[in-house]
JSON list of C-alpha atoms in Angstrom, two decimals:
[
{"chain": "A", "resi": 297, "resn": "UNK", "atom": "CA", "xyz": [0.00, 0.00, 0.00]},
{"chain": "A", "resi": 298, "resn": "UNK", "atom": "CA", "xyz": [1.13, 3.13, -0.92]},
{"chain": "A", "resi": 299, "resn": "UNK", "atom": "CA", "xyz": [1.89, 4.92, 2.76]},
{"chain": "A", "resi": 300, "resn": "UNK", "atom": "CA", "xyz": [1.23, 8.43, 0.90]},
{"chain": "A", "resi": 301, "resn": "UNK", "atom": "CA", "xyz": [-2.47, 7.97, 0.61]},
{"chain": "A", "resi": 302, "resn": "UNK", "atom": "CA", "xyz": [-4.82, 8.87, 3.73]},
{"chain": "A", "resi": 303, "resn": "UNK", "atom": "CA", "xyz": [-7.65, 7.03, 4.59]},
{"chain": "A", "resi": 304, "resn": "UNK", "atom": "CA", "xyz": [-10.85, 9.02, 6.29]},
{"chain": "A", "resi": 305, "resn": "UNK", "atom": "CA", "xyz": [-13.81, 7.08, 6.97]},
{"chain": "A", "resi": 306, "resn": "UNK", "atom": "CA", "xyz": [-16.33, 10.08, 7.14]},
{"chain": "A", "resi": 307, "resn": "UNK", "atom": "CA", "xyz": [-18.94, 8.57, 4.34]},
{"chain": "A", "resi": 308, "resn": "UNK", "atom": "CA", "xyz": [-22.69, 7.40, 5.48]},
{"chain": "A", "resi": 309, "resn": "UNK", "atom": "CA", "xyz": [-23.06, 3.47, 5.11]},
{"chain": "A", "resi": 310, "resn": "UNK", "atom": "CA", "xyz": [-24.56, 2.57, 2.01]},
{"chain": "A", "resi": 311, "resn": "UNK", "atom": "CA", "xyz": [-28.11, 1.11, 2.04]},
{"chain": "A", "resi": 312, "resn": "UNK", "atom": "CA", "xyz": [-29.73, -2.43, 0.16]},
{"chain": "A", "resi": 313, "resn": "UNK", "atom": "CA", "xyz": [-32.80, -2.03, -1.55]},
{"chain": "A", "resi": 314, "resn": "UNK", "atom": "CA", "xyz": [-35.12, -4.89, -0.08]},
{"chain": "A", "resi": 315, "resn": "UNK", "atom": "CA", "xyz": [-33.77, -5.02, 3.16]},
{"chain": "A", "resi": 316, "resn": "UNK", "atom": "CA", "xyz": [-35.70, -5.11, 6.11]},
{"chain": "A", "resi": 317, "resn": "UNK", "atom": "CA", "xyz": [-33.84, -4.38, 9.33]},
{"chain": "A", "resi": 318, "resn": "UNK", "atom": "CA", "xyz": [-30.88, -5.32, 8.01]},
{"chain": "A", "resi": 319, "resn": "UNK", "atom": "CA", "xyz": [-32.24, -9.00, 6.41]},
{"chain": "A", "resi": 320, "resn": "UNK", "atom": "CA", "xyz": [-32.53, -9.51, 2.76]},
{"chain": "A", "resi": 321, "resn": "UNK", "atom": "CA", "xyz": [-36.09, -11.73, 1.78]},
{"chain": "A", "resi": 322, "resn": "UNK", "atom": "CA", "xyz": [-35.95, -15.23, 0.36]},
{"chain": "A", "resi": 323, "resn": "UNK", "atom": "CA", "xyz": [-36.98, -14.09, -3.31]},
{"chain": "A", "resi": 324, "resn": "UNK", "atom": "CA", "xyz": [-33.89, -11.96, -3.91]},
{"chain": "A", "resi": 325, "resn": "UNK", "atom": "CA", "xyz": [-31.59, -13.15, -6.28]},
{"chain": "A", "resi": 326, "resn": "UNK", "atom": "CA", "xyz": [-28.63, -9.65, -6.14]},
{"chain": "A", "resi": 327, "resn": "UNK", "atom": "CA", "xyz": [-27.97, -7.25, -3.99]},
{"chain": "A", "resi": 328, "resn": "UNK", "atom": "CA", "xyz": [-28.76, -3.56, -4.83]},
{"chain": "A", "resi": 329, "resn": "UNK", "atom": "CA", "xyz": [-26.46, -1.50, -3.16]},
{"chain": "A", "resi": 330, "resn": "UNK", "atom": "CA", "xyz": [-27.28, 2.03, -2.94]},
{"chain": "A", "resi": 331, "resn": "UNK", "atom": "CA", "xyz": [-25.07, 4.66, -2.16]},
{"chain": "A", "resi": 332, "resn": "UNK", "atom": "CA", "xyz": [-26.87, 7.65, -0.60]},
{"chain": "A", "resi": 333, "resn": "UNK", "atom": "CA", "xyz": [-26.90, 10.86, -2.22]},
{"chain": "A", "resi": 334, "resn": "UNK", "atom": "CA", "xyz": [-25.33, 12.56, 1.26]},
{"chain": "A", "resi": 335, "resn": "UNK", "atom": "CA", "xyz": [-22.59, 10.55, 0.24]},
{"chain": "A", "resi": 336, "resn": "UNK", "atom": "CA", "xyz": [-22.27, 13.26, -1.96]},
{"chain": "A", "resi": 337, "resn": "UNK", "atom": "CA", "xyz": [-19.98, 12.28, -4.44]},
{"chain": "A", "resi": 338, "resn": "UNK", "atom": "CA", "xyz": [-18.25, 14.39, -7.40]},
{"chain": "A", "resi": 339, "resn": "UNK", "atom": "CA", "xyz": [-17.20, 14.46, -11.08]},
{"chain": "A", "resi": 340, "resn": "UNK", "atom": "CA", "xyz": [-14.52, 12.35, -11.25]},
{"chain": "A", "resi": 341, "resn": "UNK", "atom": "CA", "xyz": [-14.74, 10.85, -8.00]},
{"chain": "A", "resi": 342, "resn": "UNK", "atom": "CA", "xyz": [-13.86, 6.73, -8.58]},
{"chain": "A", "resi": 343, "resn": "UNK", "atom": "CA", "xyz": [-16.23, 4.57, -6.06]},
{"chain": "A", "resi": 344, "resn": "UNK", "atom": "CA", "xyz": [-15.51, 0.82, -5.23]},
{"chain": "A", "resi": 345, "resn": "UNK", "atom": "CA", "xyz": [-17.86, -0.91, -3.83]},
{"chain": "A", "resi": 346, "resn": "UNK", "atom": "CA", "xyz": [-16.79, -3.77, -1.32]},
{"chain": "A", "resi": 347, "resn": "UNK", "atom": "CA", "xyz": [-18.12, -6.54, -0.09]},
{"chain": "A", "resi": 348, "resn": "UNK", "atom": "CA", "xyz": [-17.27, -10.00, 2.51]},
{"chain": "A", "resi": 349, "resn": "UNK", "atom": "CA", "xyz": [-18.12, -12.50, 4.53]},
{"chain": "A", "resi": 350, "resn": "UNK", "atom": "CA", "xyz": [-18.02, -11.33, 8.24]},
{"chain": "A", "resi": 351, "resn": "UNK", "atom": "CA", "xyz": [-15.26, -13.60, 9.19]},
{"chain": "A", "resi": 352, "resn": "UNK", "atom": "CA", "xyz": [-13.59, -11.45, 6.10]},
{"chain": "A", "resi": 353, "resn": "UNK", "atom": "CA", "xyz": [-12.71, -14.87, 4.67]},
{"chain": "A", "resi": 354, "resn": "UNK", "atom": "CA", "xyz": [-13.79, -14.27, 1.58]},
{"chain": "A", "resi": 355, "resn": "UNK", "atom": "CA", "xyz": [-14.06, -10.47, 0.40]},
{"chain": "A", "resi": 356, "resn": "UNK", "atom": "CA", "xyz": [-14.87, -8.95, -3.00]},
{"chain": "A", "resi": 357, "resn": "UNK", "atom": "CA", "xyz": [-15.00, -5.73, -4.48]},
{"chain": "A", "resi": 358, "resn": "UNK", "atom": "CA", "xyz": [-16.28, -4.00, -7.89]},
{"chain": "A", "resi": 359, "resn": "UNK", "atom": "CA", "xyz": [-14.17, -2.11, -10.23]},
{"chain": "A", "resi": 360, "resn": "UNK", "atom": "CA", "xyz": [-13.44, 1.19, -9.23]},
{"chain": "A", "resi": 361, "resn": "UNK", "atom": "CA", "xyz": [-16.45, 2.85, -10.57]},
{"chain": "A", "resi": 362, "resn": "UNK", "atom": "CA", "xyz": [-16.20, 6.96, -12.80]},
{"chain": "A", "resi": 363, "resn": "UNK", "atom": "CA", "xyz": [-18.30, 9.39, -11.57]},
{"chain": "A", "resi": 364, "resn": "UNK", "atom": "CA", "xyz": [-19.79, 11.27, -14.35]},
{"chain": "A", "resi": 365, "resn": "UNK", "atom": "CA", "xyz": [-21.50, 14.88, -14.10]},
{"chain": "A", "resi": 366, "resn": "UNK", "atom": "CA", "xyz": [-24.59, 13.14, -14.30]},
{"chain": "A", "resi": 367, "resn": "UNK", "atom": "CA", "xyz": [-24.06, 11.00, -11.20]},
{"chain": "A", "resi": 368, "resn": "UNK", "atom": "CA", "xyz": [-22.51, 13.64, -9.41]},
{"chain": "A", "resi": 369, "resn": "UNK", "atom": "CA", "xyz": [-24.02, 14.80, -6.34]},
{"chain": "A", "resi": 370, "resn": "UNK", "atom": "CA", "xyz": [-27.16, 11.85, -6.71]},
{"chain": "A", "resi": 371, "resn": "UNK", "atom": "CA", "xyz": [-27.44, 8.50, -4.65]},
{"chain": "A", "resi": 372, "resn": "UNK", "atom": "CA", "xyz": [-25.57, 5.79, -6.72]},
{"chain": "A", "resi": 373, "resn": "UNK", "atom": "CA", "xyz": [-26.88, 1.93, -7.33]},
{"chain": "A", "resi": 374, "resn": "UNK", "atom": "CA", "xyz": [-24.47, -1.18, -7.79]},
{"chain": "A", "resi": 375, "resn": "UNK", "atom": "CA", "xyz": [-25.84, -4.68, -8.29]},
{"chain": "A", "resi": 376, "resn": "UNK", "atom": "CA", "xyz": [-23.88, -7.50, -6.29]},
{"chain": "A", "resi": 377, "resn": "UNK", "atom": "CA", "xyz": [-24.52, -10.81, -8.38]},
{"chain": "A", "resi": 378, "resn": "UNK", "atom": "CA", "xyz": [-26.23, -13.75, -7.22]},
{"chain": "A", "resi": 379, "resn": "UNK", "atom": "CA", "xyz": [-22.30, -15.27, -8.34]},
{"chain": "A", "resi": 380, "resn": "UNK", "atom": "CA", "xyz": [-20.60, -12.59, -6.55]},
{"chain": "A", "resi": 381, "resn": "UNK", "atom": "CA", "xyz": [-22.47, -13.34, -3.11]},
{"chain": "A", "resi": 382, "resn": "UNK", "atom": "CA", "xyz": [-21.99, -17.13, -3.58]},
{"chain": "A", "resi": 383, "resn": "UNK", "atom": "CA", "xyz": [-18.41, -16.81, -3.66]},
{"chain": "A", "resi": 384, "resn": "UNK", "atom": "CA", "xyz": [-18.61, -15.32, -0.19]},
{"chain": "A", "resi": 385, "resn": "UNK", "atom": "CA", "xyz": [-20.35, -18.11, 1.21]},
{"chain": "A", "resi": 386, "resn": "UNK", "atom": "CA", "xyz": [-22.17, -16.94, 4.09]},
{"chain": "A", "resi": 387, "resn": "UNK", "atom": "CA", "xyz": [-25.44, -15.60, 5.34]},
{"chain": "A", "resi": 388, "resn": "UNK", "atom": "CA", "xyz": [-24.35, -12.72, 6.84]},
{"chain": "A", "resi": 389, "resn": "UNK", "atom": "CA", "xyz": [-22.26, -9.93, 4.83]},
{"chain": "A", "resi": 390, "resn": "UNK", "atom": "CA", "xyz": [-20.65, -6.60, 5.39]},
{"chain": "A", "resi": 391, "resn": "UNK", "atom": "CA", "xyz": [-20.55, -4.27, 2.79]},
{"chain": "A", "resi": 392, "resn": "UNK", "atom": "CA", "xyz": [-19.14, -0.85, 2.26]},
{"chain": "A", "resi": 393, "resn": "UNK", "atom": "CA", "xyz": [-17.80, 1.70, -0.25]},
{"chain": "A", "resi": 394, "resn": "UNK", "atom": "CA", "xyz": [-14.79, 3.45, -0.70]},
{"chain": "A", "resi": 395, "resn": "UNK", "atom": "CA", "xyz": [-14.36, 7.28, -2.82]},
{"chain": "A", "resi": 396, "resn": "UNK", "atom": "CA", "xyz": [-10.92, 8.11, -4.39]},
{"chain": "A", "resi": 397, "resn": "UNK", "atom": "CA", "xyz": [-11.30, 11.93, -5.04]},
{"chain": "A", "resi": 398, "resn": "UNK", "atom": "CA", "xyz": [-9.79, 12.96, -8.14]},
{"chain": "A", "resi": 399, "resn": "UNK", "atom": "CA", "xyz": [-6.24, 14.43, -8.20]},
{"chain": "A", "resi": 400, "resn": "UNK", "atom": "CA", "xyz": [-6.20, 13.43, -4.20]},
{"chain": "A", "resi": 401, "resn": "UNK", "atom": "CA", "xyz": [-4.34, 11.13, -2.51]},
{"chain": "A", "resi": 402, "resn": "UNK", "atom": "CA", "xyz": [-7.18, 10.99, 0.31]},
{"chain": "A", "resi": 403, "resn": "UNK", "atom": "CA", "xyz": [-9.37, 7.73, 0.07]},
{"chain": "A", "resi": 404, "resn": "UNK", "atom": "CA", "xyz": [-12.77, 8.08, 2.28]},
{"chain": "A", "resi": 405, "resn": "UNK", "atom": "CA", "xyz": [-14.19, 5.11, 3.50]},
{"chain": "A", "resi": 406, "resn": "UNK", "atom": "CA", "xyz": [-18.04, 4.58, 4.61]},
{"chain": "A", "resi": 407, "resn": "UNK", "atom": "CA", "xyz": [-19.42, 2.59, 7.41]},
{"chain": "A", "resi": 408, "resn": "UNK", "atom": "CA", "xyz": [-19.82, -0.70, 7.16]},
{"chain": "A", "resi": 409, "resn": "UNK", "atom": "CA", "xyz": [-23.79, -2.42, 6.85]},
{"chain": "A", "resi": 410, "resn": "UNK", "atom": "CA", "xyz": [-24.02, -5.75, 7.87]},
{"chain": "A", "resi": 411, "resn": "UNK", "atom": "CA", "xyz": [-26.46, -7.60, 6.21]},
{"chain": "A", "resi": 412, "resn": "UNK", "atom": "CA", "xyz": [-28.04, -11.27, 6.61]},
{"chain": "A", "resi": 413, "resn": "UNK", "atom": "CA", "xyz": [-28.69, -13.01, 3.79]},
{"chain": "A", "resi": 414, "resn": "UNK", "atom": "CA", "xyz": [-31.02, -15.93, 3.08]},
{"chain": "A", "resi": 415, "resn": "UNK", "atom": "CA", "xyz": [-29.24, -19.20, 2.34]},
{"chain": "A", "resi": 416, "resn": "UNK", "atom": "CA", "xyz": [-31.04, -19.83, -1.16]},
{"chain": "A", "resi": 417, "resn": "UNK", "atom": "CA", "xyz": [-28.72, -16.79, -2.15]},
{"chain": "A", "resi": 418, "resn": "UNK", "atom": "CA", "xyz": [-25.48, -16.95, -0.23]},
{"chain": "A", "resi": 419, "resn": "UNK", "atom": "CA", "xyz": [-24.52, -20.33, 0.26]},
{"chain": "A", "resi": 420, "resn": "UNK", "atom": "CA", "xyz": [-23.26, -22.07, -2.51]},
{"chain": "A", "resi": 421, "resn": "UNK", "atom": "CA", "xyz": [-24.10, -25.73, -1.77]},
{"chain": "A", "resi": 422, "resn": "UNK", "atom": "CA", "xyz": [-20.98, -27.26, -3.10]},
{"chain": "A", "resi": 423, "resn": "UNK", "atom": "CA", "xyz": [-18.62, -25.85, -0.85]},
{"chain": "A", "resi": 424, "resn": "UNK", "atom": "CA", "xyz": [-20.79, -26.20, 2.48]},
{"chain": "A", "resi": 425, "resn": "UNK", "atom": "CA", "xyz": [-20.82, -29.66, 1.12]},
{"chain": "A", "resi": 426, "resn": "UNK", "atom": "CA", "xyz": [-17.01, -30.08, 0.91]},
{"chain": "A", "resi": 427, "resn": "UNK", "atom": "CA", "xyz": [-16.72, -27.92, 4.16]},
{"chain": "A", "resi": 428, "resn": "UNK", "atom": "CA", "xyz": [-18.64, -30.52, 6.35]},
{"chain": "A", "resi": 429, "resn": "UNK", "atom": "CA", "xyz": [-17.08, -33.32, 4.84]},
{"chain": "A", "resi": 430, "resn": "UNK", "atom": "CA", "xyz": [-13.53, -31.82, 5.56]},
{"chain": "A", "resi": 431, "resn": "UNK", "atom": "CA", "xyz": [-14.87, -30.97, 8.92]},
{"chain": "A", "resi": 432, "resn": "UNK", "atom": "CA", "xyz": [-15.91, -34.19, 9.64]},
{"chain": "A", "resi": 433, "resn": "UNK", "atom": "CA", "xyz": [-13.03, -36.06, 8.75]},
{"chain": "A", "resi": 434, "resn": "UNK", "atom": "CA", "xyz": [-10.77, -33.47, 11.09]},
{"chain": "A", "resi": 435, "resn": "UNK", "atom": "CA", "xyz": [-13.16, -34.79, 13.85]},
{"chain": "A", "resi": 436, "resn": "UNK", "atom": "CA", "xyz": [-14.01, -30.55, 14.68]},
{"chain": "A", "resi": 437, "resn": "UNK", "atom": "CA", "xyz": [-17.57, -31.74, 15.92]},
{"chain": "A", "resi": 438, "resn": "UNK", "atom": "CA", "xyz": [-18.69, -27.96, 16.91]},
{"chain": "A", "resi": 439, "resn": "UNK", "atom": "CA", "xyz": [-17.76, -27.56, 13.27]},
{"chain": "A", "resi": 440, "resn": "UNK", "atom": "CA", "xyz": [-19.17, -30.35, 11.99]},
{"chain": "A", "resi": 441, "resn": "UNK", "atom": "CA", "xyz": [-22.65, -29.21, 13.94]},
{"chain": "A", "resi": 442, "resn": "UNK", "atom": "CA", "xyz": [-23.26, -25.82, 12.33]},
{"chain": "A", "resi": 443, "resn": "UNK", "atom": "CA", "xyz": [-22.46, -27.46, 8.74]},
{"chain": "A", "resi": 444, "resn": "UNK", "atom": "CA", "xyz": [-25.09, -29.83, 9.33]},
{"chain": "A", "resi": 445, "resn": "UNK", "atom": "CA", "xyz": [-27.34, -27.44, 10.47]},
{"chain": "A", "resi": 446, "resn": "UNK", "atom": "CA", "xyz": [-26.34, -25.57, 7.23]},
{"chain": "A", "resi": 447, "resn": "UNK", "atom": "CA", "xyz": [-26.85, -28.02, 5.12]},
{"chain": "A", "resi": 448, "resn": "UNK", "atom": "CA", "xyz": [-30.30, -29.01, 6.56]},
{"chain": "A", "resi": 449, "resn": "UNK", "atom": "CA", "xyz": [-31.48, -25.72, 5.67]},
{"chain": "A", "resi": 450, "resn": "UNK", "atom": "CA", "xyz": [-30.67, -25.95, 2.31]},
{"chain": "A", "resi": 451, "resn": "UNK", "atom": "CA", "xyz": [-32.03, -29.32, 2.03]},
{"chain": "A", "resi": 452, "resn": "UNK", "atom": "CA", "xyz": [-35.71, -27.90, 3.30]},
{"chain": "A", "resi": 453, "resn": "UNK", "atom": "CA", "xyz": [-34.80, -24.61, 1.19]},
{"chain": "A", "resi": 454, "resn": "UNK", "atom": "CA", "xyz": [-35.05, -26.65, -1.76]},
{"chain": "A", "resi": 455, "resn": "UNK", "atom": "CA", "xyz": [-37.74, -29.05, -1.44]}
]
């Protein structure tokens, strides 16, 4: 990392459309992030939008995103693909943005949402498959609990 650049985390958390108190509904296949317009971003401004698993195991981020004229100043939406939040592999997510002004070396950072997200959508069934099988052979039984509880509720998810 480059030591010049300064971080400020001074930018409102960004907001899901479809969330209710923080939980995402059973029919949503993406997320809709929405950056709020008194996040007021600029011309030129370049946005990432970042996303992971709680445990930050798995993290992923978009593109660094141009801020046109047109954008400028207005809330911003990003859609996190059904893909994208598979590869996290969890129910619960954080997800925040970050704003590299133009001609700045300043990066501002928002607060963080936490979201949960149904199962159908964030767990990708053939790696909580492999993950209670390797648990199970490792003989971590509090381990090999959740997983089954995990994959139980996929099971009934899908029936």
């Amino acid at each position: 990392m480059n030591k010049d650049i300064k971080i400020n985390k001074n930018k409102p958390a960004p907001e899901v459309a479809g969330a209710l108190d923080g939980m995402l509904t059973d029919g949503t296949s993406q997320i809709t992030v929405i950056i709020p317009e008194s996040a007021n971003l600029k011309n030129y401004d370049l946005l990432t939008i970042h996303w992971a698993s709680l445990s930050e195991e798995s993290i992923g981020k978009s593109y660094p995103l141009p801020i046109t004229k047109e954008k400028a100043g207005k809330s911003y939406s990003y859609i996190i693909s059904a893909e994208e939040i598979k590869k996290i592999n969890s129910t619960s997510a954080k997800i925040w943005y970050s704003v590299q002004q133009a001609g700045s070396i300043q990066t501002q950072i928002s607060d963080i949402l936490t979201l949960i997200i149904p199962s159908s959508l964030a767990i990708d069934k053939r790696i909580a498959t492999l993950k209670f099988i390797q648990a199970l052979e490792s003989g971590e039984s509090e381990t090999v609990k959740m997983n089954f509880i995990l994959v139980q509720n996929i099971r009934m998810q899908h029936r």
